[in-house]
CSV table of C-alpha atoms in Angstrom, one decimal:
chain,number,residue,atom,x,y,z
A,1,MET,CA,27.1,5.8,-19.0
A,2,LYS,CA,25.3,4.5,-22.1
A,3,SER,CA,27.0,1.1,-21.9
A,4,GLN,CA,25.9,0.9,-18.2
A,5,LEU,CA,22.3,1.6,-19.1
A,6,ASN,CA,22.5,-1.1,-21.9
A,7,ARG,CA,23.7,-3.6,-19.3
A,8,LEU,CA,20.9,-2.7,-17.0
A,9,GLN,CA,18.3,-3.1,-19.7
A,10,ALA,CA,19.8,-6.4,-20.8
A,11,ALA,CA,19.9,-7.8,-17.2
A,12,ILE,CA,16.9,-9.9,-16.0
A,13,PRO,CA,16.0,-8.4,-12.6
A,14,ASP,CA,14.9,-10.7,-9.8
A,15,ALA,CA,14.1,-10.5,-6.1
A,16,ALA,CA,17.8,-9.9,-5.3
A,17,THR,CA,18.2,-6.9,-7.6
A,18,PRO,CA,18.7,-3.7,-5.6
A,19,GLU,CA,16.0,-1.1,-5.8
A,20,THR,CA,18.4,1.5,-7.1
A,21,GLU,CA,19.4,-0.7,-10.0
A,22,LEU,CA,15.7,-1.4,-10.8
A,23,VAL,CA,15.0,2.3,-10.8
A,24,SER,CA,17.9,3.0,-13.1
A,25,ALA,CA,16.8,0.3,-15.5
A,26,ALA,CA,13.2,1.5,-15.5
A,27,ARG,CA,14.5,5.0,-16.4
A,28,ALA,CA,16.3,3.4,-19.3
A,29,GLY,CA,13.1,1.8,-20.5
A,30,SER,CA,13.4,-1.7,-19.1
A,31,GLU,CA,9.9,-3.3,-19.0
A,32,ALA,CA,11.3,-6.1,-16.8
A,33,ALA,CA,12.5,-3.6,-14.2
A,34,VAL,CA,9.1,-1.9,-14.2
A,35,ARG,CA,7.4,-5.3,-13.6
A,36,GLU,CA,9.7,-6.2,-10.8
A,37,LEU,CA,9.2,-2.9,-9.1
A,38,ILE,CA,5.4,-3.3,-9.4
A,39,ARG,CA,5.6,-6.9,-8.0
A,40,ARG,CA,7.6,-5.6,-5.0
A,41,LEU,CA,5.4,-2.6,-4.3
A,42,ASN,CA,1.9,-3.9,-5.0
A,43,PRO,CA,1.3,-5.3,-1.4
A,44,ARG,CA,2.3,-2.0,0.3
A,45,LEU,CA,0.6,0.4,-2.1
A,46,PHE,CA,-2.6,-1.6,-2.1
A,47,ARG,CA,-2.7,-1.8,1.7
A,48,VAL,CA,-2.0,1.9,2.0
A,49,ALA,CA,-4.6,2.8,-0.6
A,50,ARG,CA,-7.2,0.4,0.9
A,51,GLY,CA,-6.6,2.0,4.3
A,52,ILE,CA,-7.9,5.3,2.9
A,53,VAL,CA,-10.5,4.6,0.2
A,54,ALA,CA,-13.7,2.6,0.6
A,55,SER,CA,-13.3,-0.4,-1.7
A,56,ASP,CA,-10.9,-2.8,-3.4
A,57,ILE,CA,-11.8,-1.4,-6.8
A,58,GLU,CA,-11.0,2.2,-5.7
A,59,ALA,CA,-7.8,1.0,-4.1
A,60,GLU,CA,-6.7,-0.8,-7.3
A,61,ASP,CA,-7.5,2.4,-9.3
A,62,VAL,CA,-5.3,4.4,-6.9
A,63,VAL,CA,-2.4,2.0,-7.2
A,64,GLN,CA,-2.6,1.9,-11.0
A,65,ASP,CA,-2.7,5.7,-11.2
A,66,THR,CA,0.2,5.9,-8.8
A,67,TYR,CA,2.4,3.7,-11.0
A,68,LEU,CA,1.5,5.6,-14.1
A,69,ALA,CA,2.3,8.9,-12.5
A,70,ALA,CA,5.5,7.6,-11.0
A,71,PHE,CA,6.9,5.9,-14.0
A,72,ALA,CA,5.9,8.7,-16.3
A,73,LYS,CA,7.9,11.2,-14.3
A,74,LEU,CA,10.9,9.1,-13.0
A,75,GLU,CA,13.2,12.1,-13.8
A,76,SER,CA,11.6,13.9,-10.9
A,77,PHE,CA,12.7,11.2,-8.5
A,78,ARG,CA,15.8,12.7,-6.9
A,79,GLU,CA,16.7,9.7,-4.7
A,80,GLU,CA,16.7,11.9,-1.5
A,81,ALA,CA,14.6,9.0,-0.1
A,82,SER,CA,14.1,5.4,-1.3
A,83,PHE,CA,11.9,4.9,-4.3
A,84,GLU,CA,9.5,2.9,-2.1
A,85,THR,CA,9.1,5.9,0.2
A,86,TRP,CA,8.6,8.3,-2.7
A,87,ILE,CA,6.0,6.2,-4.5
A,88,THR,CA,4.2,5.5,-1.3
A,89,ARG,CA,3.8,9.2,-0.7
A,90,ILE,CA,2.3,9.5,-4.2
A,91,ALA,CA,-0.1,6.7,-3.4
A,92,ILE,CA,-1.3,8.3,-0.2
A,93,ASN,CA,-1.9,11.6,-2.0
A,94,ASN,CA,-3.8,9.9,-4.8
A,95,ALA,CA,-5.9,7.9,-2.4
A,96,ARG,CA,-6.8,11.0,-0.4
A,97,MET,CA,-7.8,12.9,-3.6
A,98,GLN,CA,-9.9,10.0,-4.7
A,99,LEU,CA,-11.6,9.8,-1.3
A,100,ARG,CA,-12.4,13.5,-1.6
A,101,ARG,CA,-13.8,13.0,-5.1
A,102,ASN,CA,-15.9,10.0,-4.3
A,103,HIS,CA,-16.9,10.8,-0.7
A,104,PRO,CA,-16.8,14.6,-0.5
A,105,ASN,CA,-18.7,14.7,2.8
A,106,GLU,CA,-16.0,12.7,4.6
A,107,VAL,CA,-13.1,14.6,6.1
A,108,TYR,CA,-10.1,12.3,6.1
A,109,ASP,CA,-7.7,14.3,8.2
A,110,THR,CA,-10.0,14.6,11.2
A,111,VAL,CA,-9.7,11.8,13.7
A,112,THR,CA,-13.1,11.3,15.2
A,113,GLU,CA,-13.9,8.2,17.3
A,114,GLY,CA,-17.5,8.3,15.9
A,115,ASP,CA,-16.6,8.2,12.2
A,116,THR,CA,-18.7,5.7,10.3
A,117,PRO,CA,-16.5,2.8,9.2
A,118,HIS,CA,-16.4,1.0,5.9
A,119,ILE,CA,-16.5,-2.8,6.0
A,120,LEU,CA,-13.5,-4.3,4.2
A,121,VAL,CA,-13.9,-7.6,2.4
A,122,PHE,CA,-10.8,-9.3,0.9
A,123,PRO,CA,-10.3,-12.5,-1.0
A,124,GLY,CA,-8.4,-15.5,0.3
A,125,GLN,CA,-4.9,-16.4,-0.8
A,126,GLY,CA,-2.9,-19.6,-1.5
A,127,SER,CA,-3.9,-23.2,-1.4
A,128,GLU,CA,-4.2,-25.1,1.8
A,129,PRO,CA,-6.6,-27.7,3.5
A,130,ALA,CA,-10.2,-26.6,3.4
A,131,GLU,CA,-10.5,-26.4,7.2
A,132,THR,CA,-7.4,-24.3,7.6
A,133,SER,CA,-8.5,-22.1,4.7
A,134,ILE,CA,-11.9,-21.5,6.2
A,135,ALA,CA,-10.4,-20.7,9.6
A,136,ARG,CA,-7.8,-18.4,8.2
A,137,THR,CA,-10.4,-16.6,6.1
A,138,GLU,CA,-12.7,-16.1,9.0
A,139,ILE,CA,-9.9,-14.8,11.3
A,140,ARG,CA,-8.7,-12.4,8.6
A,141,ARG,CA,-12.3,-11.3,8.0
A,142,LEU,CA,-12.7,-10.5,11.7
A,143,VAL,CA,-9.3,-8.7,11.8
A,144,GLU,CA,-10.0,-6.7,8.7
A,145,LYS,CA,-13.4,-5.7,10.1
A,146,ALA,CA,-11.7,-4.5,13.3
A,147,VAL,CA,-9.1,-2.5,11.4
A,148,ALA,CA,-11.8,-1.1,9.1
A,149,ASP,CA,-13.7,0.1,12.1
A,150,LEU,CA,-10.8,2.3,13.1
A,151,PRO,CA,-11.1,6.1,12.3
A,152,PRO,CA,-9.3,6.8,9.0
A,153,ASP,CA,-6.1,8.4,10.4
A,154,LEU,CA,-5.8,5.7,13.0
A,155,ARG,CA,-6.4,3.0,10.4
A,156,LEU,CA,-3.6,4.2,8.0
A,157,THR,CA,-1.1,4.7,10.8
A,158,PHE,CA,-1.8,1.2,12.1
A,159,ILE,CA,-1.4,-0.3,8.6
A,160,LEU,CA,1.9,1.5,8.0
A,161,ARG,CA,3.3,0.5,11.4
A,162,GLU,CA,1.9,-3.0,12.1
A,163,THR,CA,1.2,-4.4,8.6
A,164,GLU,CA,4.1,-2.7,6.6
A,165,GLY,CA,6.5,-2.6,9.6
A,166,LEU,CA,7.6,1.0,9.2
A,167,SER,CA,9.3,2.6,12.1
A,168,THR,CA,7.7,5.5,13.9
A,169,ALA,CA,10.0,8.0,12.2
A,170,ALA,CA,9.4,6.5,8.7
A,171,THR,CA,5.6,6.5,9.3
A,172,ALA,CA,5.8,10.2,10.4
A,173,ARG,CA,7.7,11.0,7.2
A,174,GLN,CA,5.2,9.2,5.0
A,175,LEU,CA,2.2,10.9,6.6
A,176,GLN,CA,4.1,14.2,7.1
A,177,ILE,CA,3.1,14.4,10.8
A,178,ASN,CA,5.0,14.6,14.1
A,179,PRO,CA,6.4,11.2,15.4
A,180,ILE,CA,4.5,11.9,18.7
A,181,THR,CA,1.3,12.0,16.7
A,182,VAL,CA,2.2,8.7,15.1
A,183,LYS,CA,2.7,7.2,18.6
A,184,THR,CA,-0.6,8.7,19.9
A,185,ARG,CA,-2.6,7.4,16.9
A,186,LEU,CA,-1.0,3.9,17.1
A,187,PHE,CA,-1.7,3.7,20.9
A,188,ARG,CA,-5.4,4.7,20.3
A,189,ALA,CA,-5.7,2.2,17.4
A,190,ARG,CA,-4.3,-0.6,19.6
A,191,LEU,CA,-6.7,0.2,22.4
A,192,LEU,CA,-9.7,0.2,20.0
A,193,LEU,CA,-8.6,-3.1,18.4
A,194,ARG,CA,-8.1,-4.8,21.8
A,195,ALA,CA,-11.6,-3.9,22.7
A,196,SER,CA,-13.0,-5.5,19.5
A,197,LEU,CA,-10.8,-8.6,19.0
A,198,GLU,CA,-10.6,-11.7,21.2
A,199,ARG,CA,-7.1,-12.5,22.5
A,200,LYS,CA,-6.7,-15.5,20.1
A,201,LEU,CA,-6.7,-13.2,17.1
A,202,ARG,CA,-3.8,-11.1,18.3
A,203,GLY,CA,-0.7,-11.4,16.1
A,204,GLY,CA,-2.6,-12.1,12.9
A,205,PHE,CA,-2.3,-8.6,11.4
A,206,GLU,CA,0.4,-9.6,8.8
A,207,GLU,CA,-2.2,-11.6,7.0
A,208,ILE,CA,-4.6,-8.7,6.1
A,209,PHE,CA,-5.1,-6.7,2.9
A,210,PRO,CA,-3.4,-9.3,0.6
A,211,PHE,CA,-2.5,-8.3,-3.0
A,212,ASP,CA,-0.7,-11.0,-4.8
A,213,GLY,CA,-1.0,-13.8,-7.4
A,214,LYS,CA,-3.1,-13.0,-10.5
A,215,ARG,CA,-4.1,-9.6,-9.1
A,216,CYS,CA,-0.4,-8.6,-8.9
A,217,THR,CA,0.3,-9.9,-12.4
A,218,ASP,CA,-2.7,-8.1,-13.9
A,219,MET,CA,-1.7,-4.8,-12.3
A,220,ALA,CA,1.7,-5.1,-13.9
A,221,ASP,CA,0.2,-5.9,-17.3
A,222,ARG,CA,-2.2,-3.0,-17.2
A,223,VAL,CA,0.5,-0.5,-16.1
A,224,VAL,CA,3.1,-1.7,-18.7
A,225,SER,CA,0.4,-1.6,-21.4
A,226,LYS,CA,-0.6,2.0,-20.6
A,227,LEU,CA,3.0,3.2,-20.3
A,228,LYS,CA,3.8,1.7,-23.7
A,229,ALA,CA,0.7,3.4,-25.2
A,230,GLU,CA,1.8,6.7,-23.8
A,231,GLY,CA,5.3,6.3,-25.0
A,232,ALA,CA,6.8,6.3,-21.5
A,233,LEU,CA,8.2,2.8,-21.9
């Protein structure tokens, strides 16, 4: 067993390394494995957090706290579900707790069509011709605005299903609700979005809530630094 852990620590993980191997290496103290897990999980966790809290800054705080909590207690991960599912659940709980702390008058779990929405503003990504970049940024801004206008529960369900591509059953497990409720919320979300978006914008949802590049690297640096300072890595 010890020789196996030594091999895991010595190996350099990449995009092809299975999640189970990365988790085992992270348990053994591999910084490279921790960084690779963070790189893979950053987009989903940021989108999930941003679907609940009111700003990018709050979402990044949620994601960082989620990593610190998860990597500090990896021994509690029993592998009954995937690591991604386990840590996403932690992120959802952390985001809801932060929302209650920062916005105590908002009730997240109540779906009300008249809820006051938050306007989401996200940076662009990648390098491309100026005209294409401007058009893409404008389209994403309109799509994000439409998603932000959804009531909170509808917004998170939509993000998990349409942006992250989770199945109805997987979304239900993440949110700990009935699959029928997932279908109902998704149906309502789509109706509201169709009412607020022009037909030409349909199909662009995979572009929203980006979290990559320098932001992704900075998150890994901060988490690794804190884990080392706390003796967890």
